[in-house]
Amino acid sequence: MKNFTYFNPTKIFFGRGQIENIKKEIPPSSNVLFVYGGGSIKKNGLYDQVVSELKGFNFYEFSGIEPNPTYEYTMKAVELIRIKNIDFLLAVGGGSVIDATKFMSVAAGYKGEDPWDIIIKKLPVEKTIPLGTILTLPATGSEMNSASVITRSSTNDKLGFVRAQMYPQFSILDPTFTMSLPSKYIANGVADAFTHVMEQYLTYPVNSPIQDRFAEGILLTLIEEGPKALSNSQDYDVRANIMWSTTTALNGWIGLGVPQDWSTHMIGHELTALFDLDHAESLAVILPSVMNWNRKLKSEKLIQFGRRVWGIKENSNDLVIDTAIQKTQEFFSSLGLKTRLKEYGITNEDLAQVVEKLKEHGMIALGEHRNIDLEASQKILQYAL
Ligand code: NZQ
Ligand code: ZN
């Protein structure tokens, strides 16, 4: 195992009724901005609960955060934060609402001209506004990590950035808040978390059996519980198991001391920005293709994955790898996700612009061996057609 340092300051309140803790966690004299999305929380009653918990605080609302949140819209909240002297941010929603709130947190105190520079020029952040979250869609892990992904729609740039100051101070993980999710978003969340685990697991062995087994445990749980959530959406235990699996898939824990390969996400982000695929839709297409393209360098872990996660008994290593890739694709299909670019109307002619965007964003040496150059990305995209 490689050396690592781990610090995760996010306090988790997991389970029914935990929302009442927000009043204890937010400093009493705070000026709070309550941030949410397109209105799902008004339909399922969570909005009313949040308003009731915020009684006694001076709070404002900012709604309408879009899936794949945009810089353009989020900047409107930054203006409001400055005008109203907001000093605590409460994000209520999925990864998009949380990521947008993280951007607000670092952008509001930025002294330079354009906070987009924080992302593209990789600037350090100074003054930030503390934030807490109430998660409604288990998927991204944003509720317990320091990453955010923001889209600049005017230029089709969807870019991730990580700053230690963006860890939420607390997150409420109440599985009952996920009961109103349509099947499509449950499936997306399971596929997203599955891919997060794969990108920290499917590289090369560094003698880290504990990390491998944490990762395999999450994968197996998602494979078992995902279909149950789709067939019986009101089962609390299933929701709870999915919720904690998706958080642990990307709170930094399973990636400690092991190599990582985020190529699927980097290529996927370009597909979302250019062709409007949901985040998880892009991953379900690209992950199997990355597994196939890099099958030689990943062979040891691919075989381990095939045998331990899918229980493949074949003797031939090549057959184990082929079957493991096929089973992964079948799993995504069983969740209702497409696994081919063509199914989204994307053709060979469209691929050049994806590669061009990767180049523009400096994604020229992806993967755990940094061997995925632009030509390799083109091949990966072609395999996925
Ligand atoms: O906006 P509302 O009305 O709330 O509706 C949302 C949205 O339309 C709906 N929804 C959320 N909770 C619901 C619900 N509908 C009914 N009942 C509920 N309980 O679901 C839709 C999708 O929400 P969104 O937040 O966009 O989904 P997700 O959580 O998958 O987030 C995706 C975003 O996160 C980024 C992605 O790139 C994408 O922009 N990611 C962030 C990461 C991070 N910060 O670490 C890592 C990920 O890999 C990912 O890149
Ligand atoms: Zn993801």
Coordinates of C-alpha atoms in Angstrom, one line a residue, residues 79-214:
E79 CA -24.7 37.7 -5.8
L80 CA -27.4 37.1 -3.3
I81 CA -24.9 35.7 -0.7
R82 CA -22.8 38.9 -1.0
I83 CA -25.9 41.2 -0.7
K84 CA -27.4 39.4 2.2
N85 CA -24.2 38.7 4.1
I86 CA -24.9 35.0 4.1
D87 CA -22.6 33.1 6.4
F88 CA -24.0 29.5 6.3
L89 CA -25.1 27.5 3.3
L90 CA -27.6 24.6 3.6
A91 CA -27.8 22.5 0.4
V92 CA -30.9 20.3 0.2
G93 CA -30.8 17.9 -2.8
G94 CA -28.7 15.6 -4.9
G95 CA -25.1 16.0 -6.1
S96 CA -26.0 19.0 -8.3
V97 CA -27.4 21.1 -5.5
I98 CA -24.5 20.2 -3.2
D99 CA -21.9 20.8 -5.9
A100 CA -23.4 24.2 -6.8
T101 CA -23.4 25.1 -3.1
K102 CA -19.8 24.2 -2.8
F103 CA -19.0 26.5 -5.7
M104 CA -21.0 29.3 -4.0
S105 CA -19.0 28.6 -0.8
V106 CA -15.7 29.3 -2.5
A107 CA -16.9 31.9 -5.1
A108 CA -18.6 34.4 -2.7
G109 CA -15.4 35.4 -1.0
Y110 CA -13.2 35.4 -4.1
K111 CA -11.5 38.7 -4.6
G112 CA -10.5 38.3 -8.2
E113 CA -12.6 39.2 -11.2
D114 CA -14.2 35.9 -12.1
P115 CA -14.6 32.9 -9.7
W116 CA -14.5 30.5 -12.8
D117 CA -10.8 31.1 -12.5
I118 CA -10.7 29.2 -9.3
I119 CA -11.6 26.1 -11.4
I120 CA -9.7 26.7 -14.6
K121 CA -6.6 28.3 -13.1
K122 CA -6.6 25.9 -10.2
L123 CA -6.4 28.8 -7.7
P124 CA -6.2 28.1 -4.0
V125 CA -9.3 29.4 -2.1
E126 CA -9.1 31.7 0.9
K127 CA -12.3 32.9 2.4
T128 CA -15.1 30.2 2.3
I129 CA -18.6 30.0 3.6
P130 CA -19.3 26.9 5.7
L131 CA -21.9 24.5 4.4
G132 CA -24.1 21.6 5.5
T133 CA -26.2 19.2 3.4
I134 CA -29.4 17.2 3.4
L135 CA -29.0 14.5 0.8
T136 CA -32.0 13.4 -1.3
L137 CA -30.3 11.4 -4.0
P138 CA -27.7 8.8 -3.2
A139 CA -25.0 8.8 -5.9
T140 CA -22.1 11.2 -6.0
G141 CA -20.6 11.1 -2.5
S142 CA -20.5 14.9 -2.7
E143 CA -22.2 15.0 0.8
M144 CA -18.9 13.7 2.3
N145 CA -16.1 14.8 0.0
S146 CA -14.4 17.9 -1.1
A147 CA -15.2 17.8 -4.8
S148 CA -17.6 19.7 -7.0
V149 CA -18.4 19.6 -10.8
I150 CA -19.6 22.8 -12.5
T151 CA -20.7 23.3 -16.1
R152 CA -20.1 26.5 -18.0
S153 CA -22.9 26.2 -20.4
S154 CA -21.8 29.0 -22.8
T155 CA -18.7 27.0 -23.7
N156 CA -19.8 23.4 -22.9
D157 CA -17.2 23.0 -20.2
K158 CA -18.0 20.6 -17.4
L159 CA -15.1 20.6 -15.0
G160 CA -14.4 19.1 -11.6
F161 CA -12.4 20.7 -8.9
V162 CA -11.3 19.7 -5.4
R163 CA -10.6 22.0 -2.4
A164 CA -10.2 20.8 1.2
Q165 CA -12.4 23.7 2.3
M166 CA -15.4 22.3 0.4
Y167 CA -16.1 19.4 2.8
P168 CA -19.5 19.9 4.2
Q169 CA -19.5 20.5 8.0
F170 CA -22.3 18.0 8.3
S171 CA -24.6 15.9 6.2
I172 CA -28.0 14.5 7.0
L173 CA -28.5 11.1 5.3
D174 CA -32.1 10.0 5.9
P175 CA -33.0 7.2 3.5
T176 CA -36.7 8.2 3.7
F177 CA -35.8 11.4 1.8
T178 CA -34.9 9.2 -1.2
M179 CA -38.3 7.3 -1.3
S180 CA -39.7 9.8 -3.9
L181 CA -37.0 9.2 -6.4
P182 CA -38.1 8.0 -9.8
S183 CA -36.5 4.7 -11.0
K184 CA -34.3 6.5 -13.4
Y185 CA -32.4 8.4 -10.7
I186 CA -32.1 5.4 -8.4
A187 CA -30.5 3.6 -11.3
N188 CA -28.2 6.5 -12.1
G189 CA -27.1 6.7 -8.5
V190 CA -26.2 3.0 -8.4
A191 CA -24.3 3.1 -11.7
D192 CA -22.5 6.3 -10.6
A193 CA -21.3 4.8 -7.3
F194 CA -20.4 1.5 -9.0
T195 CA -18.2 3.4 -11.3
H196 CA -16.6 5.5 -8.5
V197 CA -15.6 2.2 -6.8
M198 CA -14.3 0.7 -10.0
E199 CA -12.1 3.8 -10.7
Q200 CA -10.4 3.3 -7.3
Y201 CA -10.2 -0.5 -7.5
L202 CA -9.7 -1.6 -11.1
T203 CA -6.1 -0.6 -11.6
Y204 CA -3.1 -2.8 -10.6
P205 CA -2.4 -4.6 -7.3
V206 CA -0.3 -2.9 -4.6
N207 CA -0.9 -5.5 -2.0
S208 CA -3.8 -3.7 -0.4
P209 CA -6.3 -6.5 0.4
I210 CA -8.3 -4.4 2.9
Q211 CA -8.9 -1.7 0.3
D212 CA -9.8 -4.3 -2.3
R213 CA -12.3 -6.0 0.0
F214 CA -13.9 -2.7 1.1

